[in-house]
Coordinates of C-alpha atoms in Angstrom, one line a residue:
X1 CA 140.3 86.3 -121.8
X2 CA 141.6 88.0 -124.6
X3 CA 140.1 91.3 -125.3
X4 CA 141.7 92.7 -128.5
X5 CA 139.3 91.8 -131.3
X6 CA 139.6 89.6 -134.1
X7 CA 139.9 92.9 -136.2
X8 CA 142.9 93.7 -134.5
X9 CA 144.7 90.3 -135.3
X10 CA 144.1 90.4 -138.5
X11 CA 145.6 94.2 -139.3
X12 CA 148.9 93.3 -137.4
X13 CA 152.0 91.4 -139.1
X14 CA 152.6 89.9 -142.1
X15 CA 150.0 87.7 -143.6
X16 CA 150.4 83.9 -142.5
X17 CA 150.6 80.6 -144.5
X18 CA 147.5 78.7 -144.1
X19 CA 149.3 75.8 -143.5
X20 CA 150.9 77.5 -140.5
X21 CA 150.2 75.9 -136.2
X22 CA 147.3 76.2 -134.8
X23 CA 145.8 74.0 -132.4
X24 CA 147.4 70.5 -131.4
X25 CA 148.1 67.9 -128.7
X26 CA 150.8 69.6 -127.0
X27 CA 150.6 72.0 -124.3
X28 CA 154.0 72.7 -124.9
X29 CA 156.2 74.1 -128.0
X30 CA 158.9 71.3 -128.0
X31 CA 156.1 68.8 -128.5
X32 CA 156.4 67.7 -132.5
X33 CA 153.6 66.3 -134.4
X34 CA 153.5 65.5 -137.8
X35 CA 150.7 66.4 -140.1
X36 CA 147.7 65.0 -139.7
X37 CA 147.2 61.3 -141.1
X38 CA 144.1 59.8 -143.1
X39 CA 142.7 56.3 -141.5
X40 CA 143.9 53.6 -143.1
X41 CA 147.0 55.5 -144.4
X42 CA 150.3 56.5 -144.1
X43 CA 152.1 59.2 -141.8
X44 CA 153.4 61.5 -144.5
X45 CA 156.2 63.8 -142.6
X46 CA 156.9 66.8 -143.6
X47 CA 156.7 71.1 -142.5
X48 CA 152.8 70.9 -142.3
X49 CA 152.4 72.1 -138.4
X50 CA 150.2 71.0 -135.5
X51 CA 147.7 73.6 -135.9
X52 CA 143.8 72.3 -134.7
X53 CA 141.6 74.3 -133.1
X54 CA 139.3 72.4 -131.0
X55 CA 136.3 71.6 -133.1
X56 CA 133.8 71.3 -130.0
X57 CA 133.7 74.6 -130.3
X58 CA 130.4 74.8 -132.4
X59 CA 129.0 73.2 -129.3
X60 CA 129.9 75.6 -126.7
X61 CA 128.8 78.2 -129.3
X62 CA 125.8 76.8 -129.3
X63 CA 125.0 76.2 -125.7
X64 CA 126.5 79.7 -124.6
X65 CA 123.5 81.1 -126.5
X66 CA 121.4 79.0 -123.6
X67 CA 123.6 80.5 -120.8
X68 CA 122.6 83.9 -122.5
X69 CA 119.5 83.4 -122.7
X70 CA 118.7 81.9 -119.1
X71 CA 120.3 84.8 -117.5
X72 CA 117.7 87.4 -119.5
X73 CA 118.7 91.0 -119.1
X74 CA 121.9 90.4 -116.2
X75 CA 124.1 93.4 -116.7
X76 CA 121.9 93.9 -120.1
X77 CA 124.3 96.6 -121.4
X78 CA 127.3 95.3 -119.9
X79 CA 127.2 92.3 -121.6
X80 CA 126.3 93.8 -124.8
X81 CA 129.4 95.6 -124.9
X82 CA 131.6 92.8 -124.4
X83 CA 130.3 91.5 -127.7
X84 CA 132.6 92.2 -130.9
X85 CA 131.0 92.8 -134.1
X86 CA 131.6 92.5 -137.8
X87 CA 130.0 92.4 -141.1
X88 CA 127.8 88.6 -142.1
X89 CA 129.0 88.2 -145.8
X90 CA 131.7 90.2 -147.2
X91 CA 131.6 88.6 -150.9
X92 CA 129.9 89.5 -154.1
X93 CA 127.1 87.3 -154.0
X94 CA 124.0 88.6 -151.9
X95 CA 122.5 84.8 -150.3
X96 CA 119.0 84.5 -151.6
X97 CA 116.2 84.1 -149.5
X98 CA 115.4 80.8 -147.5
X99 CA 112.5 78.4 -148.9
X100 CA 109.8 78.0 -146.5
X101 CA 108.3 74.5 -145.5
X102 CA 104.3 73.7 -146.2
X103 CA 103.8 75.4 -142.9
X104 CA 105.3 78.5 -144.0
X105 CA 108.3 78.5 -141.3
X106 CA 112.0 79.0 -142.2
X107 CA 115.4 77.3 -141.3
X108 CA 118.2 79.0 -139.7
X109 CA 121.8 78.3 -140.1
X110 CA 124.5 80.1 -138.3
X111 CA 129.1 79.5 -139.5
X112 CA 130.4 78.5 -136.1
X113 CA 134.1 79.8 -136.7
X114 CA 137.4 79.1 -134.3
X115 CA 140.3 81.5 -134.8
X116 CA 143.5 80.5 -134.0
X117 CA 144.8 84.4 -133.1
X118 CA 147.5 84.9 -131.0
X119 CA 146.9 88.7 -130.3
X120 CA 146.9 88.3 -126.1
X121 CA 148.9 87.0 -123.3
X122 CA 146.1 84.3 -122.6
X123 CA 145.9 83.1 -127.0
X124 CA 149.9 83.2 -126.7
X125 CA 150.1 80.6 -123.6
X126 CA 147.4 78.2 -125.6
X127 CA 148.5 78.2 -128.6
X128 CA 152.4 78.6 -129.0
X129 CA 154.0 78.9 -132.0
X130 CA 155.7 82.3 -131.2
X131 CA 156.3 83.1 -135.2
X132 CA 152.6 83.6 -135.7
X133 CA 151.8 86.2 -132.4
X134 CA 150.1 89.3 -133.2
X135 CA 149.6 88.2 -136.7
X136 CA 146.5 87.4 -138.8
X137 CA 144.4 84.5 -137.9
X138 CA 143.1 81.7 -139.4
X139 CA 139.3 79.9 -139.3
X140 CA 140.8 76.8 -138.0
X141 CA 137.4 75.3 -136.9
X142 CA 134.5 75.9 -139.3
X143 CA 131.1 74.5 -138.9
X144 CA 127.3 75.2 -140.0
X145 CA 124.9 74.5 -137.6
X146 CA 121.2 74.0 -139.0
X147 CA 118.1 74.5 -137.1
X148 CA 115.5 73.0 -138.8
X149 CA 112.7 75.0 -140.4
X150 CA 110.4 73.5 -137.3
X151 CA 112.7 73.4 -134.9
X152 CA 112.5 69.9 -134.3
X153 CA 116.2 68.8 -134.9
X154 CA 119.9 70.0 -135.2
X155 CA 122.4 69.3 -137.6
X156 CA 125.9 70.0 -137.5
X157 CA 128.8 70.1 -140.6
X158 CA 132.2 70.5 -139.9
X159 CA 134.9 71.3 -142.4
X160 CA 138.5 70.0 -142.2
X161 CA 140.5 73.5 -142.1
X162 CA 143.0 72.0 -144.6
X163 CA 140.6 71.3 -147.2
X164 CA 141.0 73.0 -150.3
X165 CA 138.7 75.2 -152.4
X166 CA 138.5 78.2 -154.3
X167 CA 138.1 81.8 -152.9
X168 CA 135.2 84.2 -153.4
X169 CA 135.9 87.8 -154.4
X170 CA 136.0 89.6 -150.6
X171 CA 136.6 93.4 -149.9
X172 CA 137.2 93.7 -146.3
X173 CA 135.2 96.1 -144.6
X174 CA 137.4 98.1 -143.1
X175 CA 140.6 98.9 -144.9
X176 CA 138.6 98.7 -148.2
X177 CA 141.1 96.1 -149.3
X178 CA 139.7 94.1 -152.4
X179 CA 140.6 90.3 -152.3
X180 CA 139.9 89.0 -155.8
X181 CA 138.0 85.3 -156.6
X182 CA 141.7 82.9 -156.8
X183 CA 141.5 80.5 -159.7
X184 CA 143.6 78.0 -157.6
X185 CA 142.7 76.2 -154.9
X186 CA 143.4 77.4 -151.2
X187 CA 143.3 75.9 -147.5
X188 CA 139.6 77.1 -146.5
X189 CA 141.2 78.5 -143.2
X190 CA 143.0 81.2 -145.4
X191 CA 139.4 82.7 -145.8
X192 CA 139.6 84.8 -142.3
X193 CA 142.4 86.5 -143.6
X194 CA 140.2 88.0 -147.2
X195 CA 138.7 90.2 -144.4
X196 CA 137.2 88.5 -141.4
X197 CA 134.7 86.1 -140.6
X198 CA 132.3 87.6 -143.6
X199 CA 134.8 86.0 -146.5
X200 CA 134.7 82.8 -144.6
X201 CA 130.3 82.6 -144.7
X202 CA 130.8 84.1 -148.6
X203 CA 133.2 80.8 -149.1
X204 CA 131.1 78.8 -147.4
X205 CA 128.1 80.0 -149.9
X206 CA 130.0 79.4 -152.9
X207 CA 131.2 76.1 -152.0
X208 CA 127.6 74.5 -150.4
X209 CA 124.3 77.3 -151.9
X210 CA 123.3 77.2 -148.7
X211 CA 122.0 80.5 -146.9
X212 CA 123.9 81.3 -143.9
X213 CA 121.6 83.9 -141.7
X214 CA 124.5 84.8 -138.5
X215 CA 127.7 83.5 -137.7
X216 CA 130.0 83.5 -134.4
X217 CA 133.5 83.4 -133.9
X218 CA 135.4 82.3 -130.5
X219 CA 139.4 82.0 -130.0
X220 CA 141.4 80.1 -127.8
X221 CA 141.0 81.8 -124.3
X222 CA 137.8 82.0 -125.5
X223 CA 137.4 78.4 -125.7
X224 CA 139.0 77.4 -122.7
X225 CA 137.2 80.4 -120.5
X226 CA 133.3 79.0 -122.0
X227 CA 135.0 74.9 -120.6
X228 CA 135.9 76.8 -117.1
X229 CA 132.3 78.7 -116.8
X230 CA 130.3 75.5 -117.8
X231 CA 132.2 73.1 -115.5
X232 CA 132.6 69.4 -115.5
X233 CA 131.6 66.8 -118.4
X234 CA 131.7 63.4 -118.2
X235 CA 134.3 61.4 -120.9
X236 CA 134.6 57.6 -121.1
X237 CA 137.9 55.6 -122.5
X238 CA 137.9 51.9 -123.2
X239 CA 140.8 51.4 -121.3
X240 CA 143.1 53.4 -118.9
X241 CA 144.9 56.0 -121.3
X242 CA 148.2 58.5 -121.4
X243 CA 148.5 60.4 -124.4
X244 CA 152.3 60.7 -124.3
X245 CA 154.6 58.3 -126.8
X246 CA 158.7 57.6 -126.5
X247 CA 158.8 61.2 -128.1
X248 CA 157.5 62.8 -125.5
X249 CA 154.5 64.0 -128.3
X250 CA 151.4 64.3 -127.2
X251 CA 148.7 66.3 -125.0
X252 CA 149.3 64.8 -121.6
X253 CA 146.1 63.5 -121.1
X254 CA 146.2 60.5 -118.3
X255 CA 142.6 59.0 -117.4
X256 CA 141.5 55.5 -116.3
X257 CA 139.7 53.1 -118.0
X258 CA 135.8 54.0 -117.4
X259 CA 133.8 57.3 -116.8
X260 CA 136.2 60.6 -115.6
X261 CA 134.6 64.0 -115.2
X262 CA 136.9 66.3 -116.6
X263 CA 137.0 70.2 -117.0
X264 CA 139.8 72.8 -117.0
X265 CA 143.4 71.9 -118.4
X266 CA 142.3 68.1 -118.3
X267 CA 139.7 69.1 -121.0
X268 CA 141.7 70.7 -123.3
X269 CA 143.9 67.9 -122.7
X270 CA 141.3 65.5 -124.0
X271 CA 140.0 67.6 -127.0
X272 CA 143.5 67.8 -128.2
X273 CA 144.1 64.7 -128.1
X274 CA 145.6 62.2 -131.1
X275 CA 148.0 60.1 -130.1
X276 CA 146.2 57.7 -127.5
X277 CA 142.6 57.7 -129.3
X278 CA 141.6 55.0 -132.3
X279 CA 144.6 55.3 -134.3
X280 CA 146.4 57.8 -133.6
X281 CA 144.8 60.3 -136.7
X282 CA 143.1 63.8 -136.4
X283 CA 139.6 61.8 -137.5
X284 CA 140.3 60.0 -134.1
X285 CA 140.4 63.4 -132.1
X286 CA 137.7 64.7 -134.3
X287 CA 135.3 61.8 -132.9
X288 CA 136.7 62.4 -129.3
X289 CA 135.6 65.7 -129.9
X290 CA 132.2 65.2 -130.7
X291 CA 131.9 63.1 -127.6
X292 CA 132.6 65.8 -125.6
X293 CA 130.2 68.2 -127.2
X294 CA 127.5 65.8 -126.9
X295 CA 128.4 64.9 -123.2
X296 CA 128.6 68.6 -122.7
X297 CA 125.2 69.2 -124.1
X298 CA 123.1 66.1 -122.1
X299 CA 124.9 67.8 -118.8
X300 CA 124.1 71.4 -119.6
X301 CA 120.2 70.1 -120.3
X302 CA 119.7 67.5 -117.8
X303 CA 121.4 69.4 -114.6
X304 CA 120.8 72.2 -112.8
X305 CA 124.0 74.1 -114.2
X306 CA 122.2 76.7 -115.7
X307 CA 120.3 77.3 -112.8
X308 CA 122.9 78.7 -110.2
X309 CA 123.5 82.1 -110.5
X310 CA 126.8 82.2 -109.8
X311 CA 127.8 79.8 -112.6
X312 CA 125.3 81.8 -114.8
X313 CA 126.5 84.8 -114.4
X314 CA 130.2 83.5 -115.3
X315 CA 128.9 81.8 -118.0
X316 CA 126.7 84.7 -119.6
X317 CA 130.3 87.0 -118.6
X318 CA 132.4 83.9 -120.5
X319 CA 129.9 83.9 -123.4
X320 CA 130.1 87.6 -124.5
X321 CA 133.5 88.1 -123.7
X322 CA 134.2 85.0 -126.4
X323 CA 132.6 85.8 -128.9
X324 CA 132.7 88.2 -132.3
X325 CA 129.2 87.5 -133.7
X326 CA 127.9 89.1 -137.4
X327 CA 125.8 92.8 -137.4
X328 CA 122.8 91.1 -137.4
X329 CA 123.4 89.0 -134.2
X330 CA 124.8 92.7 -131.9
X331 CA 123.3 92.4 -129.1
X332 CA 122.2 90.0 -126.2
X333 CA 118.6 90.2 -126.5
X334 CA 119.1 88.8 -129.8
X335 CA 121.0 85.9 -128.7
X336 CA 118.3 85.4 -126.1
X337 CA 116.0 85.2 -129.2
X338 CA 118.6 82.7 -131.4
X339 CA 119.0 80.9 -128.0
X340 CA 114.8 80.6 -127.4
X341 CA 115.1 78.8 -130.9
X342 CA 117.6 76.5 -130.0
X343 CA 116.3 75.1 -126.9
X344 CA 113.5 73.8 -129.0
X345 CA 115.3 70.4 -130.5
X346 CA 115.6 68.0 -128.1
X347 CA 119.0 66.7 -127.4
X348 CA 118.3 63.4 -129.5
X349 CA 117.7 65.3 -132.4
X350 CA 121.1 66.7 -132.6
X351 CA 123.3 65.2 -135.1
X352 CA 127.0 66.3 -135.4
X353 CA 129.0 65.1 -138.7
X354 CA 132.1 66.0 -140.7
X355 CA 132.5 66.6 -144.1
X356 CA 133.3 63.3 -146.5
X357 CA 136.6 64.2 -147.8
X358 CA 139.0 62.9 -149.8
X359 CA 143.0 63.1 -149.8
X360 CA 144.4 65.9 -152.3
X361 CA 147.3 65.2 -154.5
X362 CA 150.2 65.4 -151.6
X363 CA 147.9 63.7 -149.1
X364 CA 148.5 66.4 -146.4
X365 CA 145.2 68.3 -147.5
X366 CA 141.6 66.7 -148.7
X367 CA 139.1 67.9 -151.2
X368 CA 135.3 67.0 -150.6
X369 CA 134.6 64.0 -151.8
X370 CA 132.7 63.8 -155.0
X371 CA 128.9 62.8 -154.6
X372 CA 128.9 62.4 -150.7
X373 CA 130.3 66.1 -150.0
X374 CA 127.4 66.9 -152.2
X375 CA 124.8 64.9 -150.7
X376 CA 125.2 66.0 -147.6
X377 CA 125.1 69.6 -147.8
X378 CA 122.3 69.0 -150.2
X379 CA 120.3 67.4 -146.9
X380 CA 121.1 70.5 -145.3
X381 CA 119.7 73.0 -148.1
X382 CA 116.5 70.9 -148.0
X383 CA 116.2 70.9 -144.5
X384 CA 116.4 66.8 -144.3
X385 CA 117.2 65.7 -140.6
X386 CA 120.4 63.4 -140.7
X387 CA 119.2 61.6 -138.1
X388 CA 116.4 60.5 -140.7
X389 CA 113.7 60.3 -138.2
X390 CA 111.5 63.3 -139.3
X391 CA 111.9 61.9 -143.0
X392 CA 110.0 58.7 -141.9
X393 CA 107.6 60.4 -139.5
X394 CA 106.6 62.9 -142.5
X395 CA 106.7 60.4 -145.0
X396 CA 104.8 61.9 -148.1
X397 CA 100.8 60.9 -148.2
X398 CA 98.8 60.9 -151.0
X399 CA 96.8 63.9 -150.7
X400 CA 92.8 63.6 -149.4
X401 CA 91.8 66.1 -152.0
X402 CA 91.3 64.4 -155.0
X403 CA 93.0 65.4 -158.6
X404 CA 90.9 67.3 -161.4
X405 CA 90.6 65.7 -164.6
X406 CA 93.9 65.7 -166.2
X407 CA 93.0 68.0 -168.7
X408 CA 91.6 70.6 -166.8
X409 CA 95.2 70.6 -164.6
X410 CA 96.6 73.7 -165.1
X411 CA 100.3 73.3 -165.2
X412 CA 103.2 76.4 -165.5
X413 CA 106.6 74.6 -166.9
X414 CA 109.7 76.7 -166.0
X415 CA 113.1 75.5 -167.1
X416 CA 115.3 75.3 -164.0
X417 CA 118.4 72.9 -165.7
X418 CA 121.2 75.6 -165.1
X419 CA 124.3 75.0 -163.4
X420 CA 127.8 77.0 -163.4
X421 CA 129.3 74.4 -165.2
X422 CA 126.8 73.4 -167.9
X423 CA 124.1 76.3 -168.2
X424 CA 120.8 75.3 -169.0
X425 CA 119.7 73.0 -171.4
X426 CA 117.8 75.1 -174.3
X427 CA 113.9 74.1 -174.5
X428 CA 113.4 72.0 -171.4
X429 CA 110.3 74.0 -170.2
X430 CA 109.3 73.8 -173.7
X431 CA 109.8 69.5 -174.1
X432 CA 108.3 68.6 -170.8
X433 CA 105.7 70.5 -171.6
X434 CA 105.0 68.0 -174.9
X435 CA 105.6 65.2 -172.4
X436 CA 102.5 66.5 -170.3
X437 CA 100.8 67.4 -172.9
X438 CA 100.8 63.7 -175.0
X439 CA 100.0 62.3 -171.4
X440 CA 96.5 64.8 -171.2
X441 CA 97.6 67.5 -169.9
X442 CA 96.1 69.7 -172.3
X443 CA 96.6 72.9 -170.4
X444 CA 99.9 72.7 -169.6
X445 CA 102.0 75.6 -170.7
X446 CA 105.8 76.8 -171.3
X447 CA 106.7 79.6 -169.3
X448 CA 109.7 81.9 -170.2
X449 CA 111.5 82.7 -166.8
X450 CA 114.0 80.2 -165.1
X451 CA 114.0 78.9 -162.0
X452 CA 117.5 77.5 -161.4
X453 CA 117.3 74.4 -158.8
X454 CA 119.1 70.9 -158.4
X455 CA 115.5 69.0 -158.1
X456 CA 112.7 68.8 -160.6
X457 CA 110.0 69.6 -158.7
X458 CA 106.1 70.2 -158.8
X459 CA 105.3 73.2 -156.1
X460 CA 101.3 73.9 -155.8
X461 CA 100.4 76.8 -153.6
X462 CA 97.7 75.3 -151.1
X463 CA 96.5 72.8 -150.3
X464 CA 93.5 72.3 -152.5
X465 CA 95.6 71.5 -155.4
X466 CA 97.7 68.8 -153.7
X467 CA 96.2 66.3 -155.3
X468 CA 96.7 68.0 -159.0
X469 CA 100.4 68.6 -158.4
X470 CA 100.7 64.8 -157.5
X471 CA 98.8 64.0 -160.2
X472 CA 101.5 65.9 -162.2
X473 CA 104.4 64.5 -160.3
X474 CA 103.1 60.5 -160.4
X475 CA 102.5 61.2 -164.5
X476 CA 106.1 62.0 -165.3
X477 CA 107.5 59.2 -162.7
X478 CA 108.6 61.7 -160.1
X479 CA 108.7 60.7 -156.7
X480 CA 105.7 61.5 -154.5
X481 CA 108.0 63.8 -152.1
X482 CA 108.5 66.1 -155.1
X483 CA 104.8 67.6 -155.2
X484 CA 106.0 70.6 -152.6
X485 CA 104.0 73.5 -151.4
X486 CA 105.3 77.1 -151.9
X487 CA 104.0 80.7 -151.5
X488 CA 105.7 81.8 -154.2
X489 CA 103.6 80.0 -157.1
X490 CA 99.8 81.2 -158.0
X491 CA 99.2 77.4 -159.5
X492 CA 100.7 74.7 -160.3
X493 CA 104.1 74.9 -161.2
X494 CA 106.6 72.2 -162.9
X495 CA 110.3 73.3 -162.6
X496 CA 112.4 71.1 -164.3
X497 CA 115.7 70.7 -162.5
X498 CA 119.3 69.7 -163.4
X499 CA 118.9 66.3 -162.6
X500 CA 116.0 66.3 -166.2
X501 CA 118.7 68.0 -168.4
X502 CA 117.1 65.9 -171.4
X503 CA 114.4 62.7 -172.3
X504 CA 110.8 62.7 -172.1
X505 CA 111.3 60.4 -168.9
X506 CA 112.7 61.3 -165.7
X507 CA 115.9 59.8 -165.2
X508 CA 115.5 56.9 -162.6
X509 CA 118.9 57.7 -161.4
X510 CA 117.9 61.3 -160.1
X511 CA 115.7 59.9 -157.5
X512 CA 117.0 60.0 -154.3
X513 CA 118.6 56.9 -153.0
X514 CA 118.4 56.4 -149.0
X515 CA 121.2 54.3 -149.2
X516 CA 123.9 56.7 -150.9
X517 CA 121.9 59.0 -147.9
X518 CA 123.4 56.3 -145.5
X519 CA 126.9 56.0 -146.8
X520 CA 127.2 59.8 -147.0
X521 CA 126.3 60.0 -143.1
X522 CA 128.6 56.8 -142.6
X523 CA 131.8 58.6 -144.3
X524 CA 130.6 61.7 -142.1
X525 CA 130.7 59.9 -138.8
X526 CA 127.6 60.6 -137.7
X527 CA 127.1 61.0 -134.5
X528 CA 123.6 61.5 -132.1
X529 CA 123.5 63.5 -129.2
X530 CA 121.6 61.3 -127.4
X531 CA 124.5 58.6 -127.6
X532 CA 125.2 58.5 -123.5
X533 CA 127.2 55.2 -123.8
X534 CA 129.9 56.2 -126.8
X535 CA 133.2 55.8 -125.4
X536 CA 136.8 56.5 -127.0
X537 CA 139.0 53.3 -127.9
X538 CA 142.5 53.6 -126.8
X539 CA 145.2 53.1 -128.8
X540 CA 147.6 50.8 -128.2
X541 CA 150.7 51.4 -127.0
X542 CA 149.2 54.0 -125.1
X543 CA 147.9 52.4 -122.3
X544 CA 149.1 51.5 -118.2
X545 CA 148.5 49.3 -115.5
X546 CA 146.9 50.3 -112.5

């Protein structure tokens, strides 16, 4: 199962290209496959290797926390010891504090990480690529999973590990080793190697602003110990399938058209999977992938899996043994907790995605893409469902306490414009406060401190000044949802954001648009948990006849 730790990976050898193997279709190291193509495009060729960790890993992450926390105490401190520890954020920048919702309750989000190491006999056998043993590993898999501030839905962001951003300053932990900020970009995955798992949640902060409260990290015997100890999960194929071409690349897999339960080497067999699925790309396995973590989740709920002892116990022995969680997440009564949490959201509520992206220069890497990257992590730092249920459900009201007189609103105007690239606009607390003053708000008033944020919004700080902070909002042509309730505000408070840089009226453009919400989730793939019937199209060419 792989006991050296992640630490120990890292320290030995010389330092990997990012671009080096990692996860692919093959089980064997003869098995050649190019790099990984974008739909619709060419097959570039070239030395980029096969390397993809399996990204149903944020699922298993995820529902081994349930194992944990059905068996309770079971060989309490055993089990604590098999967990592997390291520091949560190991760059520059401390994550500020979470926002709460009206109701005073917080989000969590937790980095689900896959590392690609090859420090044991078991990693060695999975992954191949003999020029990278006992050297450092990479994040190969990278996802945020966001529990909602009311636990009433999941949503999931992966990151292509060959997507390309700049690196946070990182000082690892243990050698002392400072990493500085690069200027250029880099393959995200290179972040495990600035120190550990810490510099990949401090790139993740730069890159998204979102607050990232644990992470977990699992490897390949890892991985294919958690698929053994849950057991069987039903896959379906549009047609019977073998993933093998006239070059003898591919993973092997052989199914027939229909349902298959699969589990063991037939399940690694489908998660690696390219050649055989859609068209042949990694966004094709990606998709298969997400299949299976959804199957994987309806089983592990709707069964009586994580009843049996036996397979509890393997699966709460699998669990710990897999993972290298953050210093805040040491011990199993605190995955109990984290797991207590996650049972909450109902399986329909559990929405897994990818990150837009867009092809980089050479076309073997991608970048995010511009706007939809943005919007979606943006959903996530808001704590919007991307299934868009809740958003309908809780759609704003005008409030039943009625406004004061506008001129007896008192209204604090902070200036909240600033971003890295442009600063803030000089004098925007001071301007909108004009604005709300010619419209008869005679008491409203310029205050001095900033309050950097994206939105313009109107925070009151109970409920008896709804209606005033609506007032406010509706006067300046802000949309109802932007009158929000915060603790941290004595009275009504106007914070201009950096989508009101300049005018007296706000921008019709910055309100937001449910359909550029739509194509964002449409370029991510979204897919439900609930979705019983998805089923993977077969490519062609790689089918047989009964």
């Amino acid at each position: 199962m792989g006991q050296n730790t992640v630490r120990e990976a890292r320290t030995r050898g010389g330092v990997r290209a990012a671009d080096g193997r990692g996860w692919d279709d093959s089980l064997h190291e003869g098995d050649a496959a190019g790099p990984p193509r974008r739909r619709g495009g060419p097959h570039p060729r070239g030395r980029r290797g096969k390397r993809r960790v399996l990204r149903w890993v944020a699922s298993v992450l995820s529902l081994l926390i349930l194992g944990t926390a059905g068996a309770g105490y079971l060989y309490y401190r055993h089990l604590n010891g098999n967990l592997k520890k390291e520091e949560l954020n190991l760059g520059d920048k401390p994550m500020v504090d979470h926002k709460v919702n009206a109701a005073g309750q917080t989000p969590l989000n937790i980095l689900l990480i896959g590392s690609d190491a090859r420090n044991s006999d078991a990693n060695k056998r999975l992954g191949g690529a003999k020029k990278t043993f006992d050297g450092p590993p990479l994040a190969d898999v990278q996802m945020l999973l966001h529990v909602s501030a009311d636990r009433s839905n999941i949503s999931v962001i992966s990151m292509p590990r060959d997507t390309l951003l700049k690196m946070p300053k990182c000082t690892d932990p243990e050698t002392g080793e400072v990493h500085p900020a690069t200027t250029n970009l880099r393959m995200t995955n290179a972040s495990l190697q600035r120190g550990g798992p810490g510099c990949t949640v401090a790139t993740w902060y730069q890159l998204t602003g979102i607050t990232i409260d644990h992470f977990m990290m699992i490897d390949f015997s890892g991985v294919v110990s958690m698929a053994d100890a849950i057991g069987g999960v039903p896959v379906c194929v549009t047609d019977n399938v073998r993933s093998r071409n006239s070059k003898g690349e591919g993973s092997g897999l052989e199914l027939k058209k229909g349902e298959t339960y699969i589990k063991g080497e037939q399940a690694l067999q489908w998660l690696r999977t390219r050649y055989g699925f859609e068209d042949g790309t990694d966004l094709a396995r990606t998709h298969a992938q997400h299949m299976y973590m959804n199957s994987m989740v309806r089983e592990l709920k709707k069964n009586t899996k994580l009843s049996d002892p036996n397979k509890l116990r393997k699966l709460a022995e699998a669990a710990t043994r897999a993972l290298t969680v953050d210093d805040r997440l040491d011990t199993v009564k605190k995955l109990y907790d984290l797991g207590e949490e996650l049972k909450k959201v109902p399986t329909a509520r559990i929405t897994m995605t990818t990150m837009p992206s867009v092809p980089s220069a050479d076309n073997n890497r991608v970048l995010p893409k511009p706007g939809e990257a943005e919007l979606l992590f943006k959903m996530v730092g808001e704590d919007t469902p991307l299934d868009g249920k809740a958003s309908k459900k809780q759609k704003p009201k005008v409030s039943k306490d009625p406004a004061a007189p506008d001129a007896e609103i008192g209204v604090m105007v902070q200036n909240g414009t600033y971003t890295d690239a442009l600063g803030a606009a000089t004098g925007r607390a001071r301007e909108v406060t004009g604005v709300l003053t010619g419209k008869g708000f005679t008491q409203a008033r310029a205050d001095t401190q900033r309050n950097p944020q994206e939105r313009t919004t109107v925070y009151f700080p109970s409920v008896d000044l709804e209606g005033d902070a609506q007032a406010v909002a509706k006067s300046l042509g802000l949309p109802l949802s932007s009158a929000k309730r915060s603790t941290d505000v004595s009275g009504v408070t106007l914070v201009v954001g950096a989508d009101w840089r300049s005018g007296s009226t706000y921008p019709k453009s910055a309100a937001k648009d449910d359909k550029d919400k739509d194509e964002a989730l449409k370029s991510a793939r979204a897919l439900n948990g609930a979705k019983a019937d998805a089923c993977m199209e077969v490519q062609p060419g790689f089918t047989w006849s009964d």
